[in-house]
Coordinates of C-alpha atoms in Angstrom, one line a residue:
X1 CA 14.8 79.1 -7.7
X2 CA 16.3 76.9 -10.1
X3 CA 18.0 74.1 -7.3
X4 CA 13.8 74.0 -6.1
X5 CA 11.2 72.5 -7.6
X6 CA 9.0 75.1 -6.9
X7 CA 6.1 75.4 -10.1
X8 CA 7.2 72.6 -11.2
X9 CA 4.6 70.0 -9.7
X10 CA 2.0 71.1 -11.7
X11 CA 3.5 70.2 -14.7
X12 CA 5.0 67.4 -14.0
X13 CA 1.6 65.8 -13.1
X14 CA 1.0 67.0 -16.5
X15 CA 3.2 65.1 -17.7
X16 CA 2.2 62.2 -16.2
X17 CA -1.7 61.9 -17.4
X18 CA 0.0 63.1 -20.9
X19 CA 1.7 59.7 -20.8
X20 CA -0.6 57.9 -18.9
X21 CA -4.0 58.3 -21.4
X22 CA -1.4 58.9 -24.9
X23 CA -1.9 62.0 -26.0
X24 CA -2.4 65.2 -25.7
X25 CA -5.5 65.6 -26.6
X26 CA -6.7 62.4 -24.5
X27 CA -4.8 64.3 -21.4
X28 CA -7.1 67.6 -22.5
X29 CA -10.2 65.9 -22.7
X30 CA -9.2 63.7 -19.4
X31 CA -8.6 67.4 -16.5
X32 CA -10.7 69.1 -19.0
X33 CA -8.4 71.9 -19.8
X34 CA -6.6 73.2 -23.0
X35 CA -4.5 71.1 -25.5
X36 CA -2.6 74.6 -25.5
X37 CA -2.0 74.5 -21.9
X38 CA -0.5 71.7 -21.6
X39 CA 1.9 71.6 -24.6
X40 CA 2.8 75.0 -23.0
X41 CA 3.1 73.6 -19.8
X42 CA 5.1 70.6 -21.3
X43 CA 7.3 73.2 -23.2
X44 CA 8.0 75.0 -19.2
X45 CA 8.8 71.8 -17.6
X46 CA 11.0 70.8 -20.5
X47 CA 12.8 74.4 -20.6
X48 CA 13.0 74.5 -16.6
X49 CA 14.2 70.1 -17.4
X50 CA 16.2 71.3 -19.9
X51 CA 16.0 68.1 -21.4
X52 CA 13.5 66.9 -24.4
X53 CA 9.9 64.9 -23.0
X54 CA 8.7 63.9 -25.9
X55 CA 9.2 63.6 -29.9
X56 CA 6.9 64.2 -32.6
X57 CA 5.5 61.8 -35.4
X58 CA 3.4 63.0 -37.7
X59 CA 0.6 63.6 -35.4
X60 CA 1.5 61.4 -32.6
X61 CA 4.7 61.6 -29.7
X62 CA 6.5 59.8 -28.1
X63 CA 7.6 60.6 -24.4
X64 CA 11.7 60.6 -24.1
X65 CA 13.4 57.8 -22.2
X66 CA 13.5 60.5 -20.1
X67 CA 10.4 60.9 -19.8
X68 CA 8.7 57.5 -19.0
X69 CA 11.6 57.8 -16.4
X70 CA 9.8 60.7 -14.2
X71 CA 6.6 58.9 -15.2
X72 CA 7.8 55.7 -13.5
X73 CA 9.2 57.5 -10.7
X74 CA 6.2 60.4 -9.2
X75 CA 2.6 58.4 -11.1
X76 CA 2.2 56.1 -8.5
X77 CA 2.9 59.1 -6.0
X78 CA 0.3 61.0 -7.7
X79 CA -2.3 58.7 -7.8
X80 CA -1.7 58.6 -3.7
X81 CA -1.8 62.5 -3.2
X82 CA -4.7 62.7 -5.1
X83 CA -6.7 59.9 -3.5
X84 CA -5.5 60.8 -0.6
X85 CA -6.4 64.8 -0.8
X86 CA -10.3 63.9 -2.4
X87 CA -10.9 61.5 1.0
X88 CA -9.2 64.1 2.8
X89 CA -11.4 66.5 1.1
X90 CA -14.8 65.1 1.6
X91 CA -14.1 64.2 5.1
X92 CA -14.2 67.6 6.4
X93 CA -17.7 68.0 3.5
X94 CA -21.7 66.6 3.7
X95 CA -21.0 62.8 2.5
X96 CA -25.4 61.7 1.3
X97 CA -26.2 60.4 -1.7
X98 CA -27.4 56.8 -3.3
X99 CA -24.1 54.6 -3.5
X100 CA -25.0 50.6 -5.6
X101 CA -22.4 48.3 -5.1
X102 CA -21.7 45.3 -6.5
X103 CA -20.0 41.8 -5.7
X104 CA -19.9 38.1 -5.1
X105 CA -21.6 37.4 -2.2
X106 CA -18.8 35.3 -1.2
X107 CA -16.3 37.9 -1.0
X108 CA -18.4 40.5 1.0
X109 CA -19.0 37.7 3.3
X110 CA -14.9 36.9 3.3
X111 CA -13.2 40.0 2.7
X112 CA -15.2 43.3 2.7
X113 CA -17.8 43.2 4.8
X114 CA -16.1 45.0 7.8
X115 CA -14.8 47.3 6.1
X116 CA -18.8 48.4 4.5
X117 CA -19.9 48.0 7.5
X118 CA -17.6 51.1 8.9
X119 CA -18.6 52.7 5.7
X120 CA -22.0 52.8 6.6
X121 CA -21.0 53.8 10.8
X122 CA -19.6 57.1 9.2
X123 CA -21.3 58.5 6.6
X124 CA -25.3 57.6 8.0
X125 CA -26.6 59.7 5.4
X126 CA -24.9 57.4 2.0
X127 CA -28.5 55.2 0.6
X128 CA -26.0 52.1 0.0
X129 CA -27.8 49.2 -3.1
X130 CA -25.7 46.8 -1.4
X131 CA -26.2 44.2 -4.3
X132 CA -24.7 40.2 -3.5
X133 CA -23.8 38.6 -7.2
X134 CA -22.6 35.7 -8.8
X135 CA -18.4 35.8 -9.6
X136 CA -19.1 36.2 -13.0
X137 CA -21.7 39.3 -12.3
X138 CA -21.8 42.4 -15.6
X139 CA -21.2 45.8 -15.2
X140 CA -24.3 48.0 -15.5
X141 CA -25.0 51.5 -15.7
X142 CA -26.4 52.7 -13.1
X143 CA -23.6 50.8 -11.0
X144 CA -20.7 52.6 -9.3
X145 CA -18.8 50.4 -7.9
X146 CA -18.6 46.3 -9.0
X147 CA -16.5 44.0 -8.4
X148 CA -16.6 40.6 -10.5
X149 CA -14.7 38.3 -11.9
X150 CA -15.5 38.0 -14.7
X151 CA -12.6 39.3 -18.2
X152 CA -14.7 40.8 -20.0
X153 CA -15.0 44.3 -19.2
X154 CA -16.9 46.6 -20.7
X155 CA -14.5 49.9 -22.1
X156 CA -16.6 52.5 -20.4
X157 CA -15.3 51.5 -16.8
X158 CA -12.4 51.6 -15.2
X159 CA -10.8 48.2 -13.7
X160 CA -8.5 48.0 -11.8
X161 CA -7.4 44.2 -10.6
X162 CA -7.5 43.3 -7.5
X163 CA -5.3 39.4 -6.8
X164 CA -5.4 36.4 -8.9
X165 CA -6.9 33.2 -8.0
X166 CA -5.3 29.9 -8.8
X167 CA -7.7 27.3 -9.4
X168 CA -7.9 23.8 -9.9
X169 CA -11.3 21.3 -10.3
X170 CA -12.9 19.0 -7.8
X171 CA -14.9 16.6 -6.7
X172 CA -16.8 15.2 -3.4
X173 CA -14.0 13.3 -1.5
X174 CA -17.0 10.3 -0.6
X175 CA -17.8 9.9 -4.4
X176 CA -13.5 9.7 -5.1
X177 CA -13.5 7.3 -2.6
X178 CA -16.4 5.5 -3.7
X179 CA -14.0 5.3 -7.3
X180 CA -16.4 7.4 -9.4
X181 CA -13.7 10.1 -10.2
X182 CA -13.6 10.0 -14.2
X183 CA -10.0 8.5 -15.1
X184 CA -9.0 10.3 -17.8
X185 CA -9.8 13.7 -20.3
X186 CA -12.6 12.1 -21.9
X187 CA -14.5 10.9 -18.8
X188 CA -13.1 14.2 -17.5
X189 CA -14.9 16.0 -20.6
X190 CA -18.2 14.4 -20.4
X191 CA -18.7 14.9 -16.7
X192 CA -21.5 16.3 -15.1
X193 CA -20.2 20.7 -14.4
X194 CA -21.0 22.7 -12.1
X195 CA -20.7 26.2 -13.0
X196 CA -21.6 29.9 -14.7
X197 CA -22.6 30.3 -17.6
X198 CA -21.3 30.4 -20.3
X199 CA -18.3 28.4 -18.9
X200 CA -14.9 27.2 -20.5
X201 CA -12.5 25.2 -19.2
X202 CA -9.2 25.6 -20.6
X203 CA -6.2 23.0 -18.7
X204 CA -2.5 23.5 -19.8
X205 CA 0.1 20.9 -18.7
X206 CA 4.6 22.0 -18.2
X207 CA 2.8 25.4 -19.2
X208 CA 1.5 23.4 -22.9
X209 CA -2.1 23.8 -24.4
X210 CA -3.3 20.8 -24.5
X211 CA -7.5 20.8 -24.0
X212 CA -10.1 23.5 -24.1
X213 CA -13.9 21.6 -23.0
X214 CA -16.8 23.3 -24.2
X215 CA -20.3 23.2 -24.5
X216 CA -20.2 20.8 -21.9
X217 CA -23.2 19.1 -19.6
X218 CA -23.8 21.7 -16.8
X219 CA -25.6 22.3 -13.7
X220 CA -26.1 27.0 -14.7
X221 CA -25.0 28.1 -10.4
X222 CA -24.1 32.0 -10.8
X223 CA -22.7 31.5 -6.6
X224 CA -20.0 30.1 -5.2
X225 CA -21.6 29.2 -1.9
X226 CA -24.3 27.0 -4.1
X227 CA -21.6 25.0 -6.4
X228 CA -19.1 24.6 -4.1
X229 CA -22.5 23.0 -1.8
X230 CA -23.6 21.1 -5.0
X231 CA -20.3 19.3 -5.6
X232 CA -20.1 18.1 -2.2
X233 CA -23.1 17.2 -2.3
X234 CA -21.9 14.6 -5.7
X235 CA -24.0 16.3 -8.0
X236 CA -20.9 17.1 -9.5
X237 CA -17.6 18.3 -10.4
X238 CA -16.4 22.3 -10.9
X239 CA -13.9 25.0 -10.9
X240 CA -13.3 26.6 -8.4
X241 CA -10.3 28.9 -6.5
X242 CA -8.2 26.6 -4.6
X243 CA -7.3 29.5 -1.9
X244 CA -10.9 28.9 -1.0
X245 CA -11.5 25.3 -0.6
X246 CA -7.9 23.7 0.0
X247 CA -9.5 23.2 3.7
X248 CA -12.2 21.3 2.6
X249 CA -12.7 18.2 3.6
X250 CA -15.9 17.5 2.2
X251 CA -13.9 18.1 -1.7
X252 CA -10.7 16.7 -3.2
X253 CA -9.0 17.8 -5.9
X254 CA -8.4 15.7 -9.4
X255 CA -6.5 16.1 -12.2
X256 CA -3.6 18.6 -10.2
X257 CA -0.7 17.9 -12.9
X258 CA -3.4 20.3 -15.2
X259 CA -3.7 23.9 -14.2
X260 CA -6.8 26.4 -15.3
X261 CA -6.1 30.3 -16.1
X262 CA -6.0 32.2 -12.5
X263 CA -9.3 34.1 -11.7
X264 CA -8.2 37.5 -11.2
X265 CA -10.8 39.5 -9.5
X266 CA -11.6 43.7 -11.0
X267 CA -12.5 46.6 -8.5
X268 CA -14.7 48.4 -11.4
X269 CA -15.4 52.0 -11.7
X270 CA -17.0 55.1 -13.8
X271 CA -13.7 57.6 -14.8
X272 CA -13.6 60.0 -11.4
X273 CA -15.8 63.0 -12.8
X274 CA -18.6 60.6 -13.0
X275 CA -17.9 59.8 -9.3
X276 CA -20.1 61.3 -6.0
X277 CA -18.0 62.1 -3.1
X278 CA -19.5 58.4 -1.3
X279 CA -18.0 56.6 -4.6
X280 CA -14.6 57.9 -4.2
X281 CA -14.8 57.4 -0.3
X282 CA -16.1 53.9 -0.5
X283 CA -13.9 53.0 -3.4
X284 CA -10.5 54.3 -1.7
X285 CA -11.8 52.2 1.6
X286 CA -12.5 48.8 -1.0
X287 CA -8.6 48.6 -1.8
X288 CA -7.0 49.2 1.4
X289 CA -9.5 46.8 3.4
X290 CA -8.7 44.2 -0.1
X291 CA -4.9 45.6 0.1
X292 CA -4.3 44.3 3.1
X293 CA -6.2 40.6 2.7
X294 CA -4.2 40.0 0.3
X295 CA -1.5 41.1 2.0
X296 CA -2.7 37.9 4.7
X297 CA -2.9 36.3 1.9
X298 CA 0.3 36.1 0.6

């Protein structure tokens, strides 16, 4: 029997949860099982493997090198199995209820629109509240899933990084050809900017911090499509995702020697125990669709 993994899978899963949550107490709360049960199962796993998995320092425990090796090998596999089983289970039961999805308008149109439509066709009893938002939308308590580029994320929500967008400064090509482009950083700072509120511009050159612009003269716009249209019309300049506007002949990138922090897209949702079947399925569908988009993008 010791030559098989029979009876060890659940214990390996517990090990991964303890390491992921950084403590037995946190794993107990997450899984809703007693700490004594987890401790006993970990001890049993140590006996089966003939190896120490944790060391104690006061009330804290630290994973051994071997435990971390097991975690790195099996965590992604357990996540995949967990998501896949929940998805399959949900397919065999009625999926209904309400689901609120908040997503930037352009993100919806270009990346996940077809996935959302497929979901609605497959699960017609789900009442979807689809909110097309700005790129910096804040998670709200009544939101099941939100996609945002906002960096300050509520700690009570789970945030999965999706992909990064490189950013450049753009202005109207027509104005540029008329010689209306700012000629130095001071003129750039004093230009009229277009974007969300609050708006901050950080510029680096050769990986060294050089400038940070705050308190800019600006027009506040929270939707990327409207920002692009206003820049095209020559109303002002803006920081825009390079891959989104690189083929736009109405726009031209200025100060390309300066870099800005990438914009990270996040998929944000409540902890699994607060998720409905519809939410779990939608998260899986969105992640699959976005993974295909990023693979094609790269």
